[in-house]
Structures are given as structure tokens and as C-alpha cells.
CSV table of C-alpha atoms in Angstrom, one decimal:
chain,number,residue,atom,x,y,z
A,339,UNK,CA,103.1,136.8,103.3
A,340,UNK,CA,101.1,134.0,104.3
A,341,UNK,CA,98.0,133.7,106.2
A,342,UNK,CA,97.9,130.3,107.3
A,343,UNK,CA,100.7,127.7,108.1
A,344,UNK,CA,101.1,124.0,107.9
A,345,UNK,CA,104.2,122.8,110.2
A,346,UNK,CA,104.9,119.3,109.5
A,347,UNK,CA,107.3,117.1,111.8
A,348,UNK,CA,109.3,114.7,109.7
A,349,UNK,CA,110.9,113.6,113.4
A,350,UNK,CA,107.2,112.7,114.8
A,351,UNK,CA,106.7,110.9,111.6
A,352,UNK,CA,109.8,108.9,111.7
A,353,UNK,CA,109.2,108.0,115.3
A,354,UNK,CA,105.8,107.3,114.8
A,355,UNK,CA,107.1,104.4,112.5
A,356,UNK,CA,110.1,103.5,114.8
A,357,UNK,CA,106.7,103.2,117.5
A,358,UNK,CA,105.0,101.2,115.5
A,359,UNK,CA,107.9,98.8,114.3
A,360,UNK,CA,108.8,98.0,118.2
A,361,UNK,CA,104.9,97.4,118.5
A,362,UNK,CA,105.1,94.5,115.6
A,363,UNK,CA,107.7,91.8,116.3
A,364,UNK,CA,106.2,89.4,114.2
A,365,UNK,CA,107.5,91.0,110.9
A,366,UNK,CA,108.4,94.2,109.1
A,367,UNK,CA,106.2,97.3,109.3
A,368,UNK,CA,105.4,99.0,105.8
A,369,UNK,CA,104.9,102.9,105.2
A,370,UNK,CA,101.8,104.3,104.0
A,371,UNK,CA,102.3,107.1,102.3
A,372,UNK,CA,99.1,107.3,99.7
A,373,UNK,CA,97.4,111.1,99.2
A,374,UNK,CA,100.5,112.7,98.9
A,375,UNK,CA,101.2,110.8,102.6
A,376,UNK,CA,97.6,112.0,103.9
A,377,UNK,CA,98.3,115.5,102.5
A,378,UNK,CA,101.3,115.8,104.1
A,379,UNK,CA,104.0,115.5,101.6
A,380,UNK,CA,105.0,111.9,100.4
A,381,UNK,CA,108.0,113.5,98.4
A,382,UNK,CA,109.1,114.8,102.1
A,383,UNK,CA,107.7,111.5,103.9
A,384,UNK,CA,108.6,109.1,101.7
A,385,UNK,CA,112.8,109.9,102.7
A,386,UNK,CA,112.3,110.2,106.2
A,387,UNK,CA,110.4,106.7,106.6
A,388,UNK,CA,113.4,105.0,104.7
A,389,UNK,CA,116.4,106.5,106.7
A,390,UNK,CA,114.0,105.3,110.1
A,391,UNK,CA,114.6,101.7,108.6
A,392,UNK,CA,111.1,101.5,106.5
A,393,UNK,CA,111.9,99.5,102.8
A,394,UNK,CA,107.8,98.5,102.6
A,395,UNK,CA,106.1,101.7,100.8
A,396,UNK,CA,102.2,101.6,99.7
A,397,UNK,CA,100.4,104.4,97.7
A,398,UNK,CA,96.7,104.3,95.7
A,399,UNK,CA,97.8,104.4,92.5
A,400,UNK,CA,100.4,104.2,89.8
A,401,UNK,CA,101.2,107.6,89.6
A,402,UNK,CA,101.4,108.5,93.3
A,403,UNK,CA,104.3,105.7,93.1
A,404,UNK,CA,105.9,107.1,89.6
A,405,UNK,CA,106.3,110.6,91.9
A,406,UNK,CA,108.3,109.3,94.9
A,407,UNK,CA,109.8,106.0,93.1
A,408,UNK,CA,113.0,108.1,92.1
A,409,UNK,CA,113.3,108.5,95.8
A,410,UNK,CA,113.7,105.2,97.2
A,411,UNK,CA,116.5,103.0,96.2
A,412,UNK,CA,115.4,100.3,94.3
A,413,UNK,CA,118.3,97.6,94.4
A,414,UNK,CA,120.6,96.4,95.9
A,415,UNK,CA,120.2,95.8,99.9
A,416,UNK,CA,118.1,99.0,101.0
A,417,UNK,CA,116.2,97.8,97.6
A,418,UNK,CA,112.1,99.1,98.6
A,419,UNK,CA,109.1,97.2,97.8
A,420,UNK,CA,106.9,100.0,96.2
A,421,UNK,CA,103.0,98.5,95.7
A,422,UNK,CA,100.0,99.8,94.3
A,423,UNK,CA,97.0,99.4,96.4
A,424,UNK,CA,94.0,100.2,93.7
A,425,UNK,CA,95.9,97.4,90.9
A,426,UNK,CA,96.3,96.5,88.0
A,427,UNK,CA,94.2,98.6,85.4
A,428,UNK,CA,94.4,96.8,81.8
A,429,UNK,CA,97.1,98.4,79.7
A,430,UNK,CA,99.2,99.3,82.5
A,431,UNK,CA,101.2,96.3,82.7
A,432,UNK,CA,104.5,97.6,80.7
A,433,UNK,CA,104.7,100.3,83.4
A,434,UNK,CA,104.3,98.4,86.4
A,435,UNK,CA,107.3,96.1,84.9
A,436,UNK,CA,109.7,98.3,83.5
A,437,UNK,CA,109.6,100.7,86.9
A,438,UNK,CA,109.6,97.7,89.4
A,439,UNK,CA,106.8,98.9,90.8
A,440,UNK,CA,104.7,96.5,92.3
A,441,UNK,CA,100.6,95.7,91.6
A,442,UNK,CA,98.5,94.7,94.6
A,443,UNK,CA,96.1,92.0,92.8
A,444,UNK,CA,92.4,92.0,93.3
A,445,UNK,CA,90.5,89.9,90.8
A,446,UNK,CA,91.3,86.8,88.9
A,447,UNK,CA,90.6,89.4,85.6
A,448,UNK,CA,94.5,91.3,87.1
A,449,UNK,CA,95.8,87.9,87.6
A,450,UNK,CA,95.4,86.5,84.5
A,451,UNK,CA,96.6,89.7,82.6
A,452,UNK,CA,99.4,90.3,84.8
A,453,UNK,CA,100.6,86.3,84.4
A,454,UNK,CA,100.3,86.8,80.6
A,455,UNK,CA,102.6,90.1,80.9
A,456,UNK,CA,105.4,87.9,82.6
A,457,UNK,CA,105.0,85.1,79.8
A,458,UNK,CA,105.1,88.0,77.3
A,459,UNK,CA,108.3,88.8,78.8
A,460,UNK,CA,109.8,85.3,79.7
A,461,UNK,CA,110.7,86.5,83.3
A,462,UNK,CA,109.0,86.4,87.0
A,463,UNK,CA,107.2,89.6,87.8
A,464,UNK,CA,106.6,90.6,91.3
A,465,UNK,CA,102.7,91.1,93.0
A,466,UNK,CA,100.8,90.9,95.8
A,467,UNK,CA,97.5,89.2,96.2
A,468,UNK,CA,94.7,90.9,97.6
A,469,UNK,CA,91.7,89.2,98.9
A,470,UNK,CA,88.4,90.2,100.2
A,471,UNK,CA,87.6,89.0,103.6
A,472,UNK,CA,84.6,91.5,104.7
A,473,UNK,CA,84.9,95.2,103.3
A,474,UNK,CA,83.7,94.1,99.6
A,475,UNK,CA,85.7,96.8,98.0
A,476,UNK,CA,89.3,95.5,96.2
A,477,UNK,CA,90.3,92.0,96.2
A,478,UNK,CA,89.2,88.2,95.4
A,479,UNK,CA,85.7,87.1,97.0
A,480,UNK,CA,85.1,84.1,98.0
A,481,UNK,CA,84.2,82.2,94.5
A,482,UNK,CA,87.0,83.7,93.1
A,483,UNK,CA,89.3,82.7,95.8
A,484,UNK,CA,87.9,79.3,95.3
A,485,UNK,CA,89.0,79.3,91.5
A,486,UNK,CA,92.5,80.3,92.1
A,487,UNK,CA,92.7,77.3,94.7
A,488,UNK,CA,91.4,74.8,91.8
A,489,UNK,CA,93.4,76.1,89.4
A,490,UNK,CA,97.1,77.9,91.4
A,491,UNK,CA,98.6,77.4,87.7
A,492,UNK,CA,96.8,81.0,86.9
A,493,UNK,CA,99.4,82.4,89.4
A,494,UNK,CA,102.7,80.8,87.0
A,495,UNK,CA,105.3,83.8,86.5
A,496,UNK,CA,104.0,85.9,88.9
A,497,UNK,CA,106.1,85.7,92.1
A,498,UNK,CA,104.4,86.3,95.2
A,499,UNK,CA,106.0,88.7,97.7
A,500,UNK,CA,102.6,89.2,100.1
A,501,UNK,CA,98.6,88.0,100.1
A,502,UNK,CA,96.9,90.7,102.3
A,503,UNK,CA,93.5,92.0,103.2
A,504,UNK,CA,92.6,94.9,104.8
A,505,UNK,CA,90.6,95.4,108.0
A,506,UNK,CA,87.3,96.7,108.6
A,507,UNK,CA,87.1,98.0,111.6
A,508,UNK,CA,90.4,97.7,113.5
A,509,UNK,CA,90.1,100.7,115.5
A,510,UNK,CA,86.8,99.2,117.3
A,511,UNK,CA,88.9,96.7,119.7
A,512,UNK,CA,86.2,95.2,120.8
A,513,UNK,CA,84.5,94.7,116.9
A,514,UNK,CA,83.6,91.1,116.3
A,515,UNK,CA,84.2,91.2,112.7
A,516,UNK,CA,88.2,91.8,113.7
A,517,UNK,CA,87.8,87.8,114.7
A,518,UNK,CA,86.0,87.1,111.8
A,519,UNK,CA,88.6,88.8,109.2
A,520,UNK,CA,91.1,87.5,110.9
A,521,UNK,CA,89.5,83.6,110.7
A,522,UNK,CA,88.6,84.1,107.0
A,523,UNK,CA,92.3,85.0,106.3
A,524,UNK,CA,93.9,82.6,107.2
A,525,UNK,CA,91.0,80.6,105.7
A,526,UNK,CA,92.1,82.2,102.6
A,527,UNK,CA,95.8,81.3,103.0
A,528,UNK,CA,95.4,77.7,103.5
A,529,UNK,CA,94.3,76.9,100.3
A,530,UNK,CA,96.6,79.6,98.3
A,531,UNK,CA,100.7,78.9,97.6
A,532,UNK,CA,102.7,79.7,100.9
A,533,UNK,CA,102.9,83.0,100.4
A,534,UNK,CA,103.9,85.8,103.6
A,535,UNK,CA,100.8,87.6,105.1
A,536,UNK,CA,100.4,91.4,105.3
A,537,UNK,CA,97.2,92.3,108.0
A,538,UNK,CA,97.3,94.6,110.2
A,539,UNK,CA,97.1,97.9,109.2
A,540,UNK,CA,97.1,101.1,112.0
A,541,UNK,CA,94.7,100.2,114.3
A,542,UNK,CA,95.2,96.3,113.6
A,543,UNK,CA,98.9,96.9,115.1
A,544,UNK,CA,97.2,97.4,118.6
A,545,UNK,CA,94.5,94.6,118.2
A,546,UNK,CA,97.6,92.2,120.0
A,547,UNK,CA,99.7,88.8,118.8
A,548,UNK,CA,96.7,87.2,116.5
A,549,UNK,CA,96.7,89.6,114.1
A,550,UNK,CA,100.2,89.7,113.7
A,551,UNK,CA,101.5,88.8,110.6
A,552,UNK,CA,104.6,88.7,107.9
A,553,UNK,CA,104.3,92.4,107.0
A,554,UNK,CA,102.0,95.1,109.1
A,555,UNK,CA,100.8,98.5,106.9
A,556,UNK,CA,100.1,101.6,109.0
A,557,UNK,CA,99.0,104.8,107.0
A,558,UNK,CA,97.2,107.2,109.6
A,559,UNK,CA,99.2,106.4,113.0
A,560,UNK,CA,102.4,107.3,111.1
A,561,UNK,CA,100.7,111.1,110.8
A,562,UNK,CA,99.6,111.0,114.5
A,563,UNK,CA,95.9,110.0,113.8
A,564,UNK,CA,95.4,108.1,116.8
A,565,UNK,CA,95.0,104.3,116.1
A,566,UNK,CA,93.1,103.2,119.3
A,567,UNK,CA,90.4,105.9,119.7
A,568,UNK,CA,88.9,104.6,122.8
A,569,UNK,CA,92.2,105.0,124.6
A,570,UNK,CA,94.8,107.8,124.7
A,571,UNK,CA,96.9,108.2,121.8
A,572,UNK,CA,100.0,106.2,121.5
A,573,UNK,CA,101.5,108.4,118.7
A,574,UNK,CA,103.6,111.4,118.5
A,575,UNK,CA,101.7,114.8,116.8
A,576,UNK,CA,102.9,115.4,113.0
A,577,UNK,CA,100.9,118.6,112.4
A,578,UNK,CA,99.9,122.0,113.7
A,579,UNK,CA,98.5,124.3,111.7
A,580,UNK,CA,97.9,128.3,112.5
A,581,UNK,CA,96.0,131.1,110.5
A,582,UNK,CA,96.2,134.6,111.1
A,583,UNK,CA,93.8,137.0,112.1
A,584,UNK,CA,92.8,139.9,109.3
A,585,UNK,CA,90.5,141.7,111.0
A,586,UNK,CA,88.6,142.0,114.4
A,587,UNK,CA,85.2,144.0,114.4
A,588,UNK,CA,82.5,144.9,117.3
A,589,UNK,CA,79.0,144.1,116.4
A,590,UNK,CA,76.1,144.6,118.4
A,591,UNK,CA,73.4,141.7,120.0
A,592,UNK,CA,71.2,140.3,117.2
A,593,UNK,CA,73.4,140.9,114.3
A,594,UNK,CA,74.5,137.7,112.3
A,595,UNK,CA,77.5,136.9,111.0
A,596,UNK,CA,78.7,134.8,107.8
A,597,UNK,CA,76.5,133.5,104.9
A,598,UNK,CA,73.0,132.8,105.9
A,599,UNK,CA,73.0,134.2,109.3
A,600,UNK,CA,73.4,130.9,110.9
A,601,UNK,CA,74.9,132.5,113.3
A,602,UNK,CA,73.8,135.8,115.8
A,603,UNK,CA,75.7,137.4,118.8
A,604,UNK,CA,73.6,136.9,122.2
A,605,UNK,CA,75.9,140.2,123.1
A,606,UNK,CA,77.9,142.6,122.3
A,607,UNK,CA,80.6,140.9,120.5
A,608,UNK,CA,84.1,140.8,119.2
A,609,UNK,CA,84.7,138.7,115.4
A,610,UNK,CA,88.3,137.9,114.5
A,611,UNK,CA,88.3,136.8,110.7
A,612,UNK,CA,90.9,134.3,109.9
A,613,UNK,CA,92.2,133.8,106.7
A,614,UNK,CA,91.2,130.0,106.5
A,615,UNK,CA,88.0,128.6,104.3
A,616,UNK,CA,87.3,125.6,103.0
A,617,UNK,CA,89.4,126.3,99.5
A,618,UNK,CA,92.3,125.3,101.5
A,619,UNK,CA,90.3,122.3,103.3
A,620,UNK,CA,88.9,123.8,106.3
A,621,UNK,CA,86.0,121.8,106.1
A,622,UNK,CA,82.7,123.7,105.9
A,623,UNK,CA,81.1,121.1,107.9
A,624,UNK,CA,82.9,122.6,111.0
A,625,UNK,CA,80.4,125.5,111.0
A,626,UNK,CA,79.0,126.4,114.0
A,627,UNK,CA,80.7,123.6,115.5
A,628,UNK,CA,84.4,124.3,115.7
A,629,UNK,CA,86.9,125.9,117.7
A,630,UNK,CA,90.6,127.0,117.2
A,631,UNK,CA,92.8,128.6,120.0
A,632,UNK,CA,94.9,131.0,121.4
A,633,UNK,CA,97.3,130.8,124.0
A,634,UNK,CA,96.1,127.4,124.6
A,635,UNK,CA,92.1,128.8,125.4
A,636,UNK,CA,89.3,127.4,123.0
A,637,UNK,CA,88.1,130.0,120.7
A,638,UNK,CA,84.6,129.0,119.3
A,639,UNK,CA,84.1,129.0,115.7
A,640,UNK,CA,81.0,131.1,114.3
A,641,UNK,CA,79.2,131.2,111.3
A,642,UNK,CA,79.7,129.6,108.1
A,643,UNK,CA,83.0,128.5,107.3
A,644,UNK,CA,83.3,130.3,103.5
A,645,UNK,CA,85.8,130.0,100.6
A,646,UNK,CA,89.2,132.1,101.9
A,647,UNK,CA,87.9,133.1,105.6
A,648,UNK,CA,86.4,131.6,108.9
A,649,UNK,CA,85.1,133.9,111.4
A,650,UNK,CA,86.1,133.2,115.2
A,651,UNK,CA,84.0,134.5,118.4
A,652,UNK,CA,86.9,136.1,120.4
A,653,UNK,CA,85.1,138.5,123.1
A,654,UNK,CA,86.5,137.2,125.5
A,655,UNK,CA,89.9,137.0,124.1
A,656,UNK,CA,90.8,141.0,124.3
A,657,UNK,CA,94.5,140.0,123.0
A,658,UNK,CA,93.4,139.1,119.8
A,659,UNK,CA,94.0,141.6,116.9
A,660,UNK,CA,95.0,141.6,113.4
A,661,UNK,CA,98.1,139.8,112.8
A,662,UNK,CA,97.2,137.4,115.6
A,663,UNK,CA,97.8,133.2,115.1
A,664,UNK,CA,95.3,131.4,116.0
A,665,UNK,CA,95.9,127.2,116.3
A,666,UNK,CA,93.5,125.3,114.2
A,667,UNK,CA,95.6,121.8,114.8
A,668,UNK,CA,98.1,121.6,117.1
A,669,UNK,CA,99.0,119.0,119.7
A,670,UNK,CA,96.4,120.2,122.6
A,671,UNK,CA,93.9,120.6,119.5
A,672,UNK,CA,94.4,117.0,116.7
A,673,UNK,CA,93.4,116.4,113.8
A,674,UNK,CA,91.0,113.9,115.5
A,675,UNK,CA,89.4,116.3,117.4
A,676,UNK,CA,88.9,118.4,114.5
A,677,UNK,CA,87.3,115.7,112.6
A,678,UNK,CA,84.9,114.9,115.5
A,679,UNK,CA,83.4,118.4,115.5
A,680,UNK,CA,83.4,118.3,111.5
A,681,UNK,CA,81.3,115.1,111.8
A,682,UNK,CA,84.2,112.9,110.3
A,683,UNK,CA,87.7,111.2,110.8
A,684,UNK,CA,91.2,112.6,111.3
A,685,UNK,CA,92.3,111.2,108.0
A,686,UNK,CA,89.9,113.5,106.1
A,687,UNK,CA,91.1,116.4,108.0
A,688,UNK,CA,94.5,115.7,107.3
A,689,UNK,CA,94.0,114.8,103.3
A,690,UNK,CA,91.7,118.2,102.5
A,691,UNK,CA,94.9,120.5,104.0
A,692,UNK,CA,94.9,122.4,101.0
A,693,UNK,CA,98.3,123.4,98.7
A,694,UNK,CA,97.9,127.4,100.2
A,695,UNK,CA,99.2,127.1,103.1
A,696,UNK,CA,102.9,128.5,103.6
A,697,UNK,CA,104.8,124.2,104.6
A,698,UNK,CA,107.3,124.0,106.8
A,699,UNK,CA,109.1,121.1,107.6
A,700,UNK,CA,111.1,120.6,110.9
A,701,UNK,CA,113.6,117.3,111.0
């Protein structure tokens, strides 16, 4: 029934992970699994990360950690720390402590309400501390950092489990503001309570022994985005995707095809019409640009990507006809070469992948 399918590899993804946890000595290695697991299926993820040995999980928001909390354990010794990247958001304090799911803290404003939460309840409540050491999004800048350390009483009933920051450009080895976060870190720590250190996310993994820390947080390696783009990629493939062909027609030189004739035949030519468009995240950006394949030969992409259907030149590909697959991710085709000729990154690609597509999920 389906025209398009998303496979998913639940083993790549758990050994992705196990990859990544030999890689980080220095401490445990968390589980990203925020957008639904970069589209993929945190509710399927989630699981599969915990049986590989993974007890760290981050998501984006509260709710993306109400729909997988039922399942992780949450006591006893395979107990999971389950944290909340985006924070504390006034009124939400009840929720975070009667779930046990942990806030990532990013101003002294979340501080101060989640310390007056615990006092409200007489008991220590769990958090990580987030600060700011050069992507100026989430976490404590520099005055506020300087408060906290004159004042570390605004921290009493809040029990630390982590102080991280997040990287700006980890996946640029040779990136002199990797040095500079990693200096202004440990900057930060020195005047904070001993707390463990979280760092390193994907890319930072690879960066070598400095920016090693307590706790490392990969999200787009475990999916097999690759984590050091100027070298081959260290990580197994998650994904392949396929759409089928609906129709093949012969049009003559000169005639366009798709919305606004961006696109005209320079011969006689065969169009295969897939039934992909960018309602199921097939990014429109890829027009004119893109390619899928067959049978492992590059099939260019023509015309504008539209709603339901993307239009393939395959003239030279006489084998195609309706009912054909062609592979629009796969592991000779990733998502990061996808994103490149969409004029973006893998984890886009991956995140759009639209709720259409037939899943299947192979252990």
C-alpha cells in the first residue's frame, strides 16, 4: 500500500552507542533521543539504547520525556536519569518533581524557582546546571555565573547531578573556539560546587582526551550522522529510505517538467514520478539538485520537488517502471549527503522524515 519506506536499524543504533561508549573512557555516554530521536522513533530508540547499557537519556522538552518516561526504569539499579534540555518553564515545577524527571538549568530566574520548589516540598530535587560558554542560546552567562559563585546558597535543595555546556562547533576539529569552550568551562567549574561535568556531545567525542569529561551526550552520531565530517564516517547507517515509482512518461527536448519549469529536457527523455514530496520531508530545497538511485547508479533529481511527488530523470535507466524503488537514503547515499545537496545538515534530513512513510524496524 505504501509508496515510500523508512527502514530503521535499532542494531546500528545500539552499536552506534556501544561505538561511542568505547570511544569515552573518561565517563558514561548519555542517549540523545530529542525529536522523536531525530525523527526516528524515540518510543522505539529510547529501549534499545537502554538494553545497550545507556541509563543517561536527554530530550527538548517536558513532554518529549512524559512520552518515553514509562519506558525507562526509573529506580532501583538500571534507575535512568531523564533531563530536559530547553528547562525549567515557570509553573512546571510540580511536574518535573512528581515524574522524576530532571530540569537542565539555564538562568538564575530557573534556579531560584526550582530551589523554592524543593523548600516547598522539604526534600532535595535533582537538576543539572547549564551554562553558556559561547553559543549564547540556554544557560548562565558570564554575570550570571558570577552571581551564583558569590552567592552558591541560591543552589540549597537542589542536588546537583551534572554542570554542562554545549559545543559550538565540535565537528570543525581544527575550530579554535573548541579550545576556548573548553577553557571557559572549566573556568566555569572552578568557582561552582564540585559538581561532575557533561561536554562533549557527538562530534566533541572525537575532539580527543581534553574534552573528556564526567558524562559525554551524543544525539546525531547515534543515527549515523557522521560526527567528524572531514574524515570518513566512524558510525554504522540507521536509515534507508525508498519510494516507489508511479509513473514513467517520454517527453520530448524543450519540454519542462514540475512547477515553474525550472527544469527542461536537453533530449528526448524518460520521467519516473516518485511518490515522495516535501509533505513527508523531502525537502524542497533538493530541487534541481538531488539524486536518488537505483541499483546502486545515481539517478538525478529534476524539477521541483512538490507536495506528494518528486520527479526523477531516468533515461538512462531503461529498468525503471512503475512499481520500481528507488533509494533516496541508504548507506551508499546518507543522510549527509542528502543534506549537502539540500544546502543543509544530516540532522534536518533526518528530523523532517515525515509520519507517511510505511516504518520498519529491523533489531
Amino acid at each position: 500500500m505504501s509508496g515510500a519506506v523508512l527502514e530503521i536499524d535499532l542494531a546500528a543504533i545500539g552499536a552506534n552507542w556501544c561505538t561511542l561508549r568505547a570511544l569515552h573512557s573518561a565517563g558514561p555516554v548519555a542517549g540523545v533521543v530529542k525529536a522523536d530521536a531525530y525523527g526516528l522513533g524515540a518510543a522505539q530508540v529510547a529501549p534499545v539504547l537502554h538494553a545497550a547499557g545507556c541509563r543517561h537519556f536527554f530530550v527538548a522538552h517536558l513532554a518529549e520525556a512524559e512520552a518515553i518516561r514509562g519506558l525507562l526504569p526509573q529506580h532501583g539499579p538500571d534507575a535512568t536519569l531523564l533531563a530536559v534540555l530547553s528547562g525549567l518553564i515557570p509553573g512546571t515545577e510540580a511536574l518535573y518533581a512528581e515524574s522524576g524527571i530532571v530540569p537542565v538549568l539555564g538562568s538564575l530566574a530557573e534556579i531560584d524557582h526550582w530551589a523554592a520548589h524543593a523548600r516547598r516540598l522539604g526534600r532535595i530535587l535533582p537538576a543539572l546546571l547549564h551554562v553558556d560558554t559561547g553559543m549564547h542560546r540556554l544557560g548562565l552567562d558570564a554575570r550570571e555565573l558570577a552571581l551564583l559563585a558569590q552567592d552558591p546558597a541560591r543552589l540549597d535543595g537542589i542536588g546537583l547531578r551534572y554542570v554542562m555546556t554545549h559545543l559550538v562547533s565540535a565537528e570543525l576539529s581544527d575550530d579554535p573556539l573548541n579550545e576556548t569552550q573548553r577553557r571557559r568551562f572549566a573556568q566555569a567549574c572552578a568557582v561552582l560546587p564540585a559538581t561532575p561535568r557533561s561536554l562533549a556531545n557527538s562530534s566533541g567525542i572525537f575532539l580527543g582526551d581534553a574534552f573528556a569529561s564526567d558524562l559525554a551526550r551524543p544525539g546525531a552520531a547515534l543515527y549515523g550522522i557522521n560526527p567528524t565530517p572531514d574524515r570518513p564516517n566512524p558510525m554504522r547507517p540507521a536509515v534507508r529510505l525508498r519510494a516507489r515509482v508511479l509513473q514513467v512518461r517520454e517527453i520530448p527536448a524543450g519540454e519542462s517538467v514540475g512547477y515553474n519549469a525550472i527544469w527542461r529536457a536537453g533530449r528526448p527523455s524518460r520521467i519516473a514520478t516518485a511518490c515522495v514530496g516535501y509533505a513527508d520531508g523531502w525537502l524542497r530545497s533538493q530541487s534541481g539538485r538531488g539524486h536518488a538511485l537505483f541499483d546502486g547508479a545515481p539517478v538525478p533529481l529534476v524539477g521541483r520537488v512538490s507536495m506528494d511527488l518528486t520527479t526523477y530523470d531516468v533515461t538512462d535507466h531503461p529498468a525503471i517502471g512503475p512499481g520500481a524503488w528507488l533509494e533516496l537514503i541508504g548507506p551508499d547515499l546518507p543522510a549527509d549527503a542528502v543534506a549537502q545537496a539540500a544546502g543543509t545538515n544530516g540532522y534536518e534530513i533526518l528530523t523532517s522524515l515525515g509520519r507517511r512513510y510505511a516504518r520498519v524496524y529491523t533489531a
